[in-house]
Amino acid sequence: MRCPGGVRCANVLSRIGRSVNMRIAFLTAQYTHKRFNENFFVVDRHFGVFPDVGLATAASVARLHGAEVRFWDAYAAQMELDEVLAQMRRWGPDLLAGSFHSVPSIMDTIRWAGHIKQELEIPLLLGGHEVNHYGEDVMVHEEVDHVLDGRAAQVLPPYLDALEREGIRRVAEGATVTITNAVLATTD
């Protein structure tokens, strides 16, 4: 069986399965129509009710790798920031993960994730389609600790291993981590 991009699925999936001991909160933030999005208001009500498949895939990969995961889709569930924060606070994640699956969601995701990160004092990992194209632009935001560029099944397991090996706080503070076939950037 072959995965997109010519990678053997069996090879990728064989790397998943090492058990990591961490809780990861996956977040899809509320986002709204932006003035620069022509006609976006037409799909505003329906666009976000379809979960971010890339982020759901990343959550599944993390779970297969042994992490305990929970997924908050605030857009589809129409949850407010305070409600999401209260639920996350009760659960106690070690890492917050989000996705830039579309340009209209970028600044809203930064705002939500930055607030949650600050309140819970946990690092923020971002990935997704737009990060693959604008990763360096995303890293200029002080809220962002790590950016992963690539397919979740290939880049997330070694990233989680590095977090487990180096310690979440140390990696968040800029420890050097090298991951083959992925770009891992840390803010300085």
mmCIF file with all atom_site columns, C-alpha atoms in Angstrom:
data_model
loop_
_atom_site.group_PDB
_atom_site.id
_atom_site.type_symbol
_atom_site.label_atom_id
_atom_site.label_alt_id
_atom_site.label_comp_id
_atom_site.label_asym_id
_atom_site.label_entity_id
_atom_site.label_seq_id
_atom_site.pdbx_PDB_ins_code
_atom_site.Cartn_x
_atom_site.Cartn_y
_atom_site.Cartn_z
_atom_site.occupancy
_atom_site.B_iso_or_equiv
_atom_site.pdbx_formal_charge
_atom_site.auth_seq_id
_atom_site.auth_comp_id
_atom_site.auth_asym_id
_atom_site.auth_atom_id
_atom_site.pdbx_PDB_model_num
ATOM 1   C CA . MET A 1 1   ? 0.000   0.000  0.000  1.00 0.00 ? 1   MET A CA 1
ATOM 2   C CA . ARG A 1 2   ? 1.302   3.448  -0.879 1.00 0.00 ? 2   ARG A CA 1
ATOM 3   C CA . CYS A 1 3   ? 0.507   6.740  0.784  1.00 0.00 ? 3   CYS A CA 1
ATOM 4   C CA . PRO A 1 4   ? 0.359   10.031 -1.123 1.00 0.00 ? 4   PRO A CA 1
ATOM 5   C CA . GLY A 1 5   ? 3.819   11.235 -2.032 1.00 0.00 ? 5   GLY A CA 1
ATOM 6   C CA . GLY A 1 6   ? 5.180   7.731  -2.574 1.00 0.00 ? 6   GLY A CA 1
ATOM 7   C CA . VAL A 1 7   ? 5.741   6.892  1.096  1.00 0.00 ? 7   VAL A CA 1
ATOM 8   C CA . ARG A 1 8   ? 4.894   3.360  2.138  1.00 0.00 ? 8   ARG A CA 1
ATOM 9   C CA . CYS A 1 9   ? 2.052   3.532  4.660  1.00 0.00 ? 9   CYS A CA 1
ATOM 10  C CA . ALA A 1 10  ? 3.389   0.488  6.501  1.00 0.00 ? 10  ALA A CA 1
ATOM 11  C CA . ASN A 1 11  ? 6.739   2.240  7.033  1.00 0.00 ? 11  ASN A CA 1
ATOM 12  C CA . VAL A 1 12  ? 5.088   5.404  8.315  1.00 0.00 ? 12  VAL A CA 1
ATOM 13  C CA . LEU A 1 13  ? 2.662   3.566  10.571 1.00 0.00 ? 13  LEU A CA 1
ATOM 14  C CA . SER A 1 14  ? 5.407   1.327  11.963 1.00 0.00 ? 14  SER A CA 1
ATOM 15  C CA . ARG A 1 15  ? 6.979   4.420  13.524 1.00 0.00 ? 15  ARG A CA 1
ATOM 16  C CA . ILE A 1 16  ? 3.728   5.213  15.274 1.00 0.00 ? 16  ILE A CA 1
ATOM 17  C CA . GLY A 1 17  ? 3.124   3.237  18.405 1.00 0.00 ? 17  GLY A CA 1
ATOM 18  C CA . ARG A 1 18  ? 5.885   4.290  20.775 1.00 0.00 ? 18  ARG A CA 1
ATOM 19  C CA . SER A 1 19  ? 4.093   5.378  23.886 1.00 0.00 ? 19  SER A CA 1
ATOM 20  C CA . VAL A 1 20  ? 4.489   8.967  24.999 1.00 0.00 ? 20  VAL A CA 1
ATOM 21  C CA . ASN A 1 21  ? 3.181   10.183 28.306 1.00 0.00 ? 21  ASN A CA 1
ATOM 22  C CA . MET A 1 22  ? 1.419   13.473 27.629 1.00 0.00 ? 22  MET A CA 1
ATOM 23  C CA . ARG A 1 23  ? -1.960  15.088 27.150 1.00 0.00 ? 23  ARG A CA 1
ATOM 24  C CA . ILE A 1 24  ? -2.511  17.082 23.975 1.00 0.00 ? 24  ILE A CA 1
ATOM 25  C CA . ALA A 1 25  ? -5.427  19.475 23.478 1.00 0.00 ? 25  ALA A CA 1
ATOM 26  C CA . PHE A 1 26  ? -6.293  19.915 19.792 1.00 0.00 ? 26  PHE A CA 1
ATOM 27  C CA . LEU A 1 27  ? -8.167  23.143 19.018 1.00 0.00 ? 27  LEU A CA 1
ATOM 28  C CA . THR A 1 28  ? -10.179 24.519 16.149 1.00 0.00 ? 28  THR A CA 1
ATOM 29  C CA . ALA A 1 29  ? -10.961 28.094 17.191 1.00 0.00 ? 29  ALA A CA 1
ATOM 30  C CA . GLN A 1 30  ? -13.980 30.201 16.358 1.00 0.00 ? 30  GLN A CA 1
ATOM 31  C CA . TYR A 1 31  ? -13.305 32.415 13.366 1.00 0.00 ? 31  TYR A CA 1
ATOM 32  C CA . THR A 1 32  ? -15.329 35.012 11.551 1.00 0.00 ? 32  THR A CA 1
ATOM 33  C CA . HIS A 1 33  ? -15.795 36.610 8.167  1.00 0.00 ? 33  HIS A CA 1
ATOM 34  C CA . LYS A 1 34  ? -12.949 38.942 7.234  1.00 0.00 ? 34  LYS A CA 1
ATOM 35  C CA . ARG A 1 35  ? -13.436 41.993 5.060  1.00 0.00 ? 35  ARG A CA 1
ATOM 36  C CA . PHE A 1 36  ? -10.826 40.759 2.539  1.00 0.00 ? 36  PHE A CA 1
ATOM 37  C CA . ASN A 1 37  ? -12.705 37.465 1.941  1.00 0.00 ? 37  ASN A CA 1
ATOM 38  C CA . GLU A 1 38  ? -15.034 38.225 -0.930 1.00 0.00 ? 38  GLU A CA 1
ATOM 39  C CA . ASN A 1 39  ? -18.349 36.384 -0.533 1.00 0.00 ? 39  ASN A CA 1
ATOM 40  C CA . PHE A 1 40  ? -17.019 34.409 2.444  1.00 0.00 ? 40  PHE A CA 1
ATOM 41  C CA . PHE A 1 41  ? -20.085 35.387 4.465  1.00 0.00 ? 41  PHE A CA 1
ATOM 42  C CA . VAL A 1 42  ? -22.094 33.072 2.173  1.00 0.00 ? 42  VAL A CA 1
ATOM 43  C CA . VAL A 1 43  ? -20.274 29.996 3.503  1.00 0.00 ? 43  VAL A CA 1
ATOM 44  C CA . ASP A 1 44  ? -19.510 31.358 6.985  1.00 0.00 ? 44  ASP A CA 1
ATOM 45  C CA . ARG A 1 45  ? -22.321 29.375 8.601  1.00 0.00 ? 45  ARG A CA 1
ATOM 46  C CA . HIS A 1 46  ? -21.440 26.088 6.898  1.00 0.00 ? 46  HIS A CA 1
ATOM 47  C CA . PHE A 1 47  ? -17.680 26.135 6.292  1.00 0.00 ? 47  PHE A CA 1
ATOM 48  C CA . GLY A 1 48  ? -16.598 25.384 9.844  1.00 0.00 ? 48  GLY A CA 1
ATOM 49  C CA . VAL A 1 49  ? -19.124 22.675 10.609 1.00 0.00 ? 49  VAL A CA 1
ATOM 50  C CA . PHE A 1 50  ? -16.888 20.296 8.720  1.00 0.00 ? 50  PHE A CA 1
ATOM 51  C CA . PRO A 1 51  ? -14.067 19.477 11.136 1.00 0.00 ? 51  PRO A CA 1
ATOM 52  C CA . ASP A 1 52  ? -10.510 20.211 10.138 1.00 0.00 ? 52  ASP A CA 1
ATOM 53  C CA . VAL A 1 53  ? -9.591  16.779 8.777  1.00 0.00 ? 53  VAL A CA 1
ATOM 54  C CA . GLY A 1 54  ? -5.856  17.503 9.000  1.00 0.00 ? 54  GLY A CA 1
ATOM 55  C CA . LEU A 1 55  ? -6.095  18.358 12.687 1.00 0.00 ? 55  LEU A CA 1
ATOM 56  C CA . ALA A 1 56  ? -8.307  15.323 13.328 1.00 0.00 ? 56  ALA A CA 1
ATOM 57  C CA . THR A 1 57  ? -5.687  13.194 11.564 1.00 0.00 ? 57  THR A CA 1
ATOM 58  C CA . ALA A 1 58  ? -2.947  14.695 13.746 1.00 0.00 ? 58  ALA A CA 1
ATOM 59  C CA . ALA A 1 59  ? -5.015  13.916 16.858 1.00 0.00 ? 59  ALA A CA 1
ATOM 60  C CA . SER A 1 60  ? -5.389  10.308 15.680 1.00 0.00 ? 60  SER A CA 1
ATOM 61  C CA . VAL A 1 61  ? -1.662  10.001 15.012 1.00 0.00 ? 61  VAL A CA 1
ATOM 62  C CA . ALA A 1 62  ? -0.877  11.391 18.474 1.00 0.00 ? 62  ALA A CA 1
ATOM 63  C CA . ARG A 1 63  ? -3.333  8.944  20.059 1.00 0.00 ? 63  ARG A CA 1
ATOM 64  C CA . LEU A 1 64  ? -1.788  6.019  18.147 1.00 0.00 ? 64  LEU A CA 1
ATOM 65  C CA . HIS A 1 65  ? 1.581   7.204  19.439 1.00 0.00 ? 65  HIS A CA 1
ATOM 66  C CA . GLY A 1 66  ? 0.345   6.902  23.005 1.00 0.00 ? 66  GLY A CA 1
ATOM 67  C CA . ALA A 1 67  ? -0.664  10.458 23.838 1.00 0.00 ? 67  ALA A CA 1
ATOM 68  C CA . GLU A 1 68  ? -3.970  11.150 25.520 1.00 0.00 ? 68  GLU A CA 1
ATOM 69  C CA . VAL A 1 69  ? -5.821  13.566 23.249 1.00 0.00 ? 69  VAL A CA 1
ATOM 70  C CA . ARG A 1 70  ? -8.967  15.652 23.290 1.00 0.00 ? 70  ARG A CA 1
ATOM 71  C CA . PHE A 1 71  ? -10.326 17.671 20.397 1.00 0.00 ? 71  PHE A CA 1
ATOM 72  C CA . TRP A 1 72  ? -12.146 20.985 20.825 1.00 0.00 ? 72  TRP A CA 1
ATOM 73  C CA . ASP A 1 73  ? -13.882 22.168 17.644 1.00 0.00 ? 73  ASP A CA 1
ATOM 74  C CA . ALA A 1 74  ? -15.139 25.503 18.930 1.00 0.00 ? 74  ALA A CA 1
ATOM 75  C CA . TYR A 1 75  ? -16.333 26.598 15.498 1.00 0.00 ? 75  TYR A CA 1
ATOM 76  C CA . ALA A 1 76  ? -18.560 23.608 14.793 1.00 0.00 ? 76  ALA A CA 1
ATOM 77  C CA . ALA A 1 77  ? -19.804 23.428 18.398 1.00 0.00 ? 77  ALA A CA 1
ATOM 78  C CA . GLN A 1 78  ? -20.209 27.238 18.612 1.00 0.00 ? 78  GLN A CA 1
ATOM 79  C CA . MET A 1 79  ? -18.242 27.287 21.897 1.00 0.00 ? 79  MET A CA 1
ATOM 80  C CA . GLU A 1 80  ? -16.923 30.502 23.382 1.00 0.00 ? 80  GLU A CA 1
ATOM 81  C CA . LEU A 1 81  ? -13.274 30.949 24.378 1.00 0.00 ? 81  LEU A CA 1
ATOM 82  C CA . ASP A 1 82  ? -14.025 30.977 28.125 1.00 0.00 ? 82  ASP A CA 1
ATOM 83  C CA . GLU A 1 83  ? -15.953 27.702 27.847 1.00 0.00 ? 83  GLU A CA 1
ATOM 84  C CA . VAL A 1 84  ? -13.121 25.986 25.969 1.00 0.00 ? 84  VAL A CA 1
ATOM 85  C CA . LEU A 1 85  ? -10.544 27.352 28.413 1.00 0.00 ? 85  LEU A CA 1
ATOM 86  C CA . ALA A 1 86  ? -12.539 26.095 31.430 1.00 0.00 ? 86  ALA A CA 1
ATOM 87  C CA . GLN A 1 87  ? -12.823 22.603 29.940 1.00 0.00 ? 87  GLN A CA 1
ATOM 88  C CA . MET A 1 88  ? -9.129  22.492 29.060 1.00 0.00 ? 88  MET A CA 1
ATOM 89  C CA . ARG A 1 89  ? -8.177  23.766 32.514 1.00 0.00 ? 89  ARG A CA 1
ATOM 90  C CA . ARG A 1 90  ? -10.155 20.911 34.126 1.00 0.00 ? 90  ARG A CA 1
ATOM 91  C CA . TRP A 1 91  ? -8.506  18.355 31.826 1.00 0.00 ? 91  TRP A CA 1
ATOM 92  C CA . GLY A 1 92  ? -4.937  19.660 32.221 1.00 0.00 ? 92  GLY A CA 1
ATOM 93  C CA . PRO A 1 93  ? -3.160  19.308 28.856 1.00 0.00 ? 93  PRO A CA 1
ATOM 94  C CA . ASP A 1 94  ? 0.626   19.412 28.489 1.00 0.00 ? 94  ASP A CA 1
ATOM 95  C CA . LEU A 1 95  ? 0.547   20.783 24.937 1.00 0.00 ? 95  LEU A CA 1
ATOM 96  C CA . LEU A 1 96  ? -1.885  22.817 22.828 1.00 0.00 ? 96  LEU A CA 1
ATOM 97  C CA . ALA A 1 97  ? -2.050  21.984 19.113 1.00 0.00 ? 97  ALA A CA 1
ATOM 98  C CA . GLY A 1 98  ? -3.823  23.931 16.406 1.00 0.00 ? 98  GLY A CA 1
ATOM 99  C CA . SER A 1 99  ? -4.064  24.102 12.653 1.00 0.00 ? 99  SER A CA 1
ATOM 100 C CA . PHE A 1 100 ? -4.075  26.796 10.034 1.00 0.00 ? 100 PHE A CA 1
ATOM 101 C CA . HIS A 1 101 ? -6.276  24.998 7.557  1.00 0.00 ? 101 HIS A CA 1
ATOM 102 C CA . SER A 1 102 ? -7.459  28.216 5.906  1.00 0.00 ? 102 SER A CA 1
ATOM 103 C CA . VAL A 1 103 ? -6.258  31.799 5.742  1.00 0.00 ? 103 VAL A CA 1
ATOM 104 C CA . PRO A 1 104 ? -9.428  33.240 7.370  1.00 0.00 ? 104 PRO A CA 1
ATOM 105 C CA . SER A 1 105 ? -8.750  31.233 10.532 1.00 0.00 ? 105 SER A CA 1
ATOM 106 C CA . ILE A 1 106 ? -5.140  32.302 11.114 1.00 0.00 ? 106 ILE A CA 1
ATOM 107 C CA . MET A 1 107 ? -5.492  35.403 13.294 1.00 0.00 ? 107 MET A CA 1
ATOM 108 C CA . ASP A 1 108 ? -8.471  33.994 15.211 1.00 0.00 ? 108 ASP A CA 1
ATOM 109 C CA . THR A 1 109 ? -6.499  30.813 15.916 1.00 0.00 ? 109 THR A CA 1
ATOM 110 C CA . ILE A 1 110 ? -3.511  32.887 17.092 1.00 0.00 ? 110 ILE A CA 1
ATOM 111 C CA . ARG A 1 111 ? -5.770  34.920 19.403 1.00 0.00 ? 111 ARG A CA 1
ATOM 112 C CA . TRP A 1 112 ? -7.564  31.907 20.900 1.00 0.00 ? 112 TRP A CA 1
ATOM 113 C CA . ALA A 1 113 ? -4.512  29.681 21.195 1.00 0.00 ? 113 ALA A CA 1
ATOM 114 C CA . GLY A 1 114 ? -2.374  32.495 22.565 1.00 0.00 ? 114 GLY A CA 1
ATOM 115 C CA . HIS A 1 115 ? -4.902  33.194 25.310 1.00 0.00 ? 115 HIS A CA 1
ATOM 116 C CA . ILE A 1 116 ? -5.230  29.507 26.210 1.00 0.00 ? 116 ILE A CA 1
ATOM 117 C CA . LYS A 1 117 ? -1.454  29.011 26.111 1.00 0.00 ? 117 LYS A CA 1
ATOM 118 C CA . GLN A 1 118 ? -0.911  31.941 28.470 1.00 0.00 ? 118 GLN A CA 1
ATOM 119 C CA . GLU A 1 119 ? -3.640  30.892 30.888 1.00 0.00 ? 119 GLU A CA 1
ATOM 120 C CA . LEU A 1 120 ? -2.586  27.232 31.037 1.00 0.00 ? 120 LEU A CA 1
ATOM 121 C CA . GLU A 1 121 ? 1.162   27.927 30.699 1.00 0.00 ? 121 GLU A CA 1
ATOM 122 C CA . ILE A 1 122 ? 1.689   25.263 28.036 1.00 0.00 ? 122 ILE A CA 1
ATOM 123 C CA . PRO A 1 123 ? 3.507   25.353 24.682 1.00 0.00 ? 123 PRO A CA 1
ATOM 124 C CA . LEU A 1 124 ? 1.666   25.885 21.398 1.00 0.00 ? 124 LEU A CA 1
ATOM 125 C CA . LEU A 1 125 ? 2.272   23.714 18.328 1.00 0.00 ? 125 LEU A CA 1
ATOM 126 C CA . LEU A 1 126 ? 0.830   24.713 14.950 1.00 0.00 ? 126 LEU A CA 1
ATOM 127 C CA . GLY A 1 127 ? 0.626   22.883 11.664 1.00 0.00 ? 127 GLY A CA 1
ATOM 128 C CA . GLY A 1 128 ? -1.733  22.677 8.739  1.00 0.00 ? 128 GLY A CA 1
ATOM 129 C CA . HIS A 1 129 ? -2.046  23.619 5.122  1.00 0.00 ? 129 HIS A CA 1
ATOM 130 C CA . GLU A 1 130 ? -1.284  27.308 5.535  1.00 0.00 ? 130 GLU A CA 1
ATOM 131 C CA . VAL A 1 131 ? 1.687   26.616 7.828  1.00 0.00 ? 131 VAL A CA 1
ATOM 132 C CA . ASN A 1 132 ? 3.145   24.519 5.013  1.00 0.00 ? 132 ASN A CA 1
ATOM 133 C CA . HIS A 1 133 ? 3.153   27.669 2.876  1.00 0.00 ? 133 HIS A CA 1
ATOM 134 C CA . TYR A 1 134 ? 3.667   30.428 5.442  1.00 0.00 ? 134 TYR A CA 1
ATOM 135 C CA . GLY A 1 135 ? 5.590   28.732 8.272  1.00 0.00 ? 135 GLY A CA 1
ATOM 136 C CA . GLU A 1 136 ? 8.124   31.526 8.727  1.00 0.00 ? 136 GLU A CA 1
ATOM 137 C CA . ASP A 1 137 ? 5.340   34.117 8.799  1.00 0.00 ? 137 ASP A CA 1
ATOM 138 C CA . VAL A 1 138 ? 3.547   32.126 11.493 1.00 0.00 ? 138 VAL A CA 1
ATOM 139 C CA . MET A 1 139 ? 6.680   31.982 13.659 1.00 0.00 ? 139 MET A CA 1
ATOM 140 C CA . VAL A 1 140 ? 6.796   35.770 14.015 1.00 0.00 ? 140 VAL A CA 1
ATOM 141 C CA . HIS A 1 141 ? 3.873   35.550 16.426 1.00 0.00 ? 141 HIS A CA 1
ATOM 142 C CA . GLU A 1 142 ? 5.167   35.361 19.993 1.00 0.00 ? 142 GLU A CA 1
ATOM 143 C CA . GLU A 1 143 ? 2.332   33.004 20.938 1.00 0.00 ? 143 GLU A CA 1
ATOM 144 C CA . VAL A 1 144 ? 3.729   30.246 18.701 1.00 0.00 ? 144 VAL A CA 1
ATOM 145 C CA . ASP A 1 145 ? 6.336   27.891 20.154 1.00 0.00 ? 145 ASP A CA 1
ATOM 146 C CA . HIS A 1 146 ? 6.615   25.271 17.402 1.00 0.00 ? 146 HIS A CA 1
ATOM 147 C CA . VAL A 1 147 ? 5.582   24.857 13.794 1.00 0.00 ? 147 VAL A CA 1
ATOM 148 C CA . LEU A 1 148 ? 5.509   21.466 12.076 1.00 0.00 ? 148 LEU A CA 1
ATOM 149 C CA . ASP A 1 149 ? 5.534   21.332 8.295  1.00 0.00 ? 149 ASP A CA 1
ATOM 150 C CA . GLY A 1 150 ? 4.523   18.053 6.706  1.00 0.00 ? 150 GLY A CA 1
ATOM 151 C CA . ARG A 1 151 ? 2.126   15.149 7.004  1.00 0.00 ? 151 ARG A CA 1
ATOM 152 C CA . ALA A 1 152 ? 1.115   14.336 10.571 1.00 0.00 ? 152 ALA A CA 1
ATOM 153 C CA . ALA A 1 153 ? 1.948   10.626 10.273 1.00 0.00 ? 153 ALA A CA 1
ATOM 154 C CA . GLN A 1 154 ? 5.514   11.525 9.274  1.00 0.00 ? 154 GLN A CA 1
ATOM 155 C CA . VAL A 1 155 ? 6.353   14.537 11.440 1.00 0.00 ? 155 VAL A CA 1
ATOM 156 C CA . LEU A 1 156 ? 4.265   14.244 14.596 1.00 0.00 ? 156 LEU A CA 1
ATOM 157 C CA . PRO A 1 157 ? 5.700   10.982 16.055 1.00 0.00 ? 157 PRO A CA 1
ATOM 158 C CA . PRO A 1 158 ? 9.338   12.185 16.012 1.00 0.00 ? 158 PRO A CA 1
ATOM 159 C CA . TYR A 1 159 ? 8.231   15.555 17.384 1.00 0.00 ? 159 TYR A CA 1
ATOM 160 C CA . LEU A 1 160 ? 6.386   13.858 20.261 1.00 0.00 ? 160 LEU A CA 1
ATOM 161 C CA . ASP A 1 161 ? 9.422   11.644 20.886 1.00 0.00 ? 161 ASP A CA 1
ATOM 162 C CA . ALA A 1 162 ? 11.592  14.778 21.100 1.00 0.00 ? 162 ALA A CA 1
ATOM 163 C CA . LEU A 1 163 ? 9.166   16.361 23.558 1.00 0.00 ? 163 LEU A CA 1
ATOM 164 C CA . GLU A 1 164 ? 9.235   13.218 25.670 1.00 0.00 ? 164 GLU A CA 1
ATOM 165 C CA . ARG A 1 165 ? 13.038  12.937 25.491 1.00 0.00 ? 165 ARG A CA 1
ATOM 166 C CA . GLU A 1 166 ? 13.867  16.612 26.011 1.00 0.00 ? 166 GLU A CA 1
ATOM 167 C CA . GLY A 1 167 ? 10.937  17.546 28.211 1.00 0.00 ? 167 GLY A CA 1
ATOM 168 C CA . ILE A 1 168 ? 8.078   19.700 27.044 1.00 0.00 ? 168 ILE A CA 1
ATOM 169 C CA . ARG A 1 169 ? 9.265   22.858 28.791 1.00 0.00 ? 169 ARG A CA 1
ATOM 170 C CA . ARG A 1 170 ? 12.852  22.602 27.518 1.00 0.00 ? 170 ARG A CA 1
ATOM 171 C CA . VAL A 1 171 ? 11.773  22.131 23.904 1.00 0.00 ? 171 VAL A CA 1
ATOM 172 C CA . ALA A 1 172 ? 9.311   25.006 24.249 1.00 0.00 ? 172 ALA A CA 1
ATOM 173 C CA . GLU A 1 173 ? 12.175  27.193 25.435 1.00 0.00 ? 173 GLU A CA 1
ATOM 174 C CA . GLY A 1 174 ? 14.139  26.523 22.257 1.00 0.00 ? 174 GLY A CA 1
ATOM 175 C CA . ALA A 1 175 ? 16.112  23.292 22.673 1.00 0.00 ? 175 ALA A CA 1
ATOM 176 C CA . THR A 1 176 ? 17.392  22.137 19.293 1.00 0.00 ? 176 THR A CA 1
ATOM 177 C CA . VAL A 1 177 ? 15.462  19.221 17.873 1.00 0.00 ? 177 VAL A CA 1
ATOM 178 C CA . THR A 1 178 ? 16.236  17.728 14.474 1.00 0.00 ? 178 THR A CA 1
ATOM 179 C CA . ILE A 1 179 ? 13.519  15.790 12.712 1.00 0.00 ? 179 ILE A CA 1
ATOM 180 C CA . THR A 1 180 ? 14.227  14.186 9.355  1.00 0.00 ? 180 THR A CA 1
ATOM 181 C CA . ASN A 1 181 ? 11.796  15.018 6.532  1.00 0.00 ? 181 ASN A CA 1
ATOM 182 C CA . ALA A 1 182 ? 10.136  17.790 8.518  1.00 0.00 ? 182 ALA A CA 1
ATOM 183 C CA . VAL A 1 183 ? 10.715  21.365 9.422  1.00 0.00 ? 183 VAL A CA 1
ATOM 184 C CA . LEU A 1 184 ? 10.638  21.992 13.142 1.00 0.00 ? 184 LEU A CA 1
ATOM 185 C CA . ALA A 1 185 ? 11.064  25.618 13.959 1.00 0.00 ? 185 ALA A CA 1
ATOM 186 C CA . THR A 1 186 ? 11.242  27.023 17.453 1.00 0.00 ? 186 THR A CA 1
ATOM 187 C CA . THR A 1 187 ? 11.034  30.648 18.422 1.00 0.00 ? 187 THR A CA 1
ATOM 188 C CA . ASP A 1 188 ? 14.125  32.155 20.015 1.00 0.00 ? 188 ASP A CA 1
#
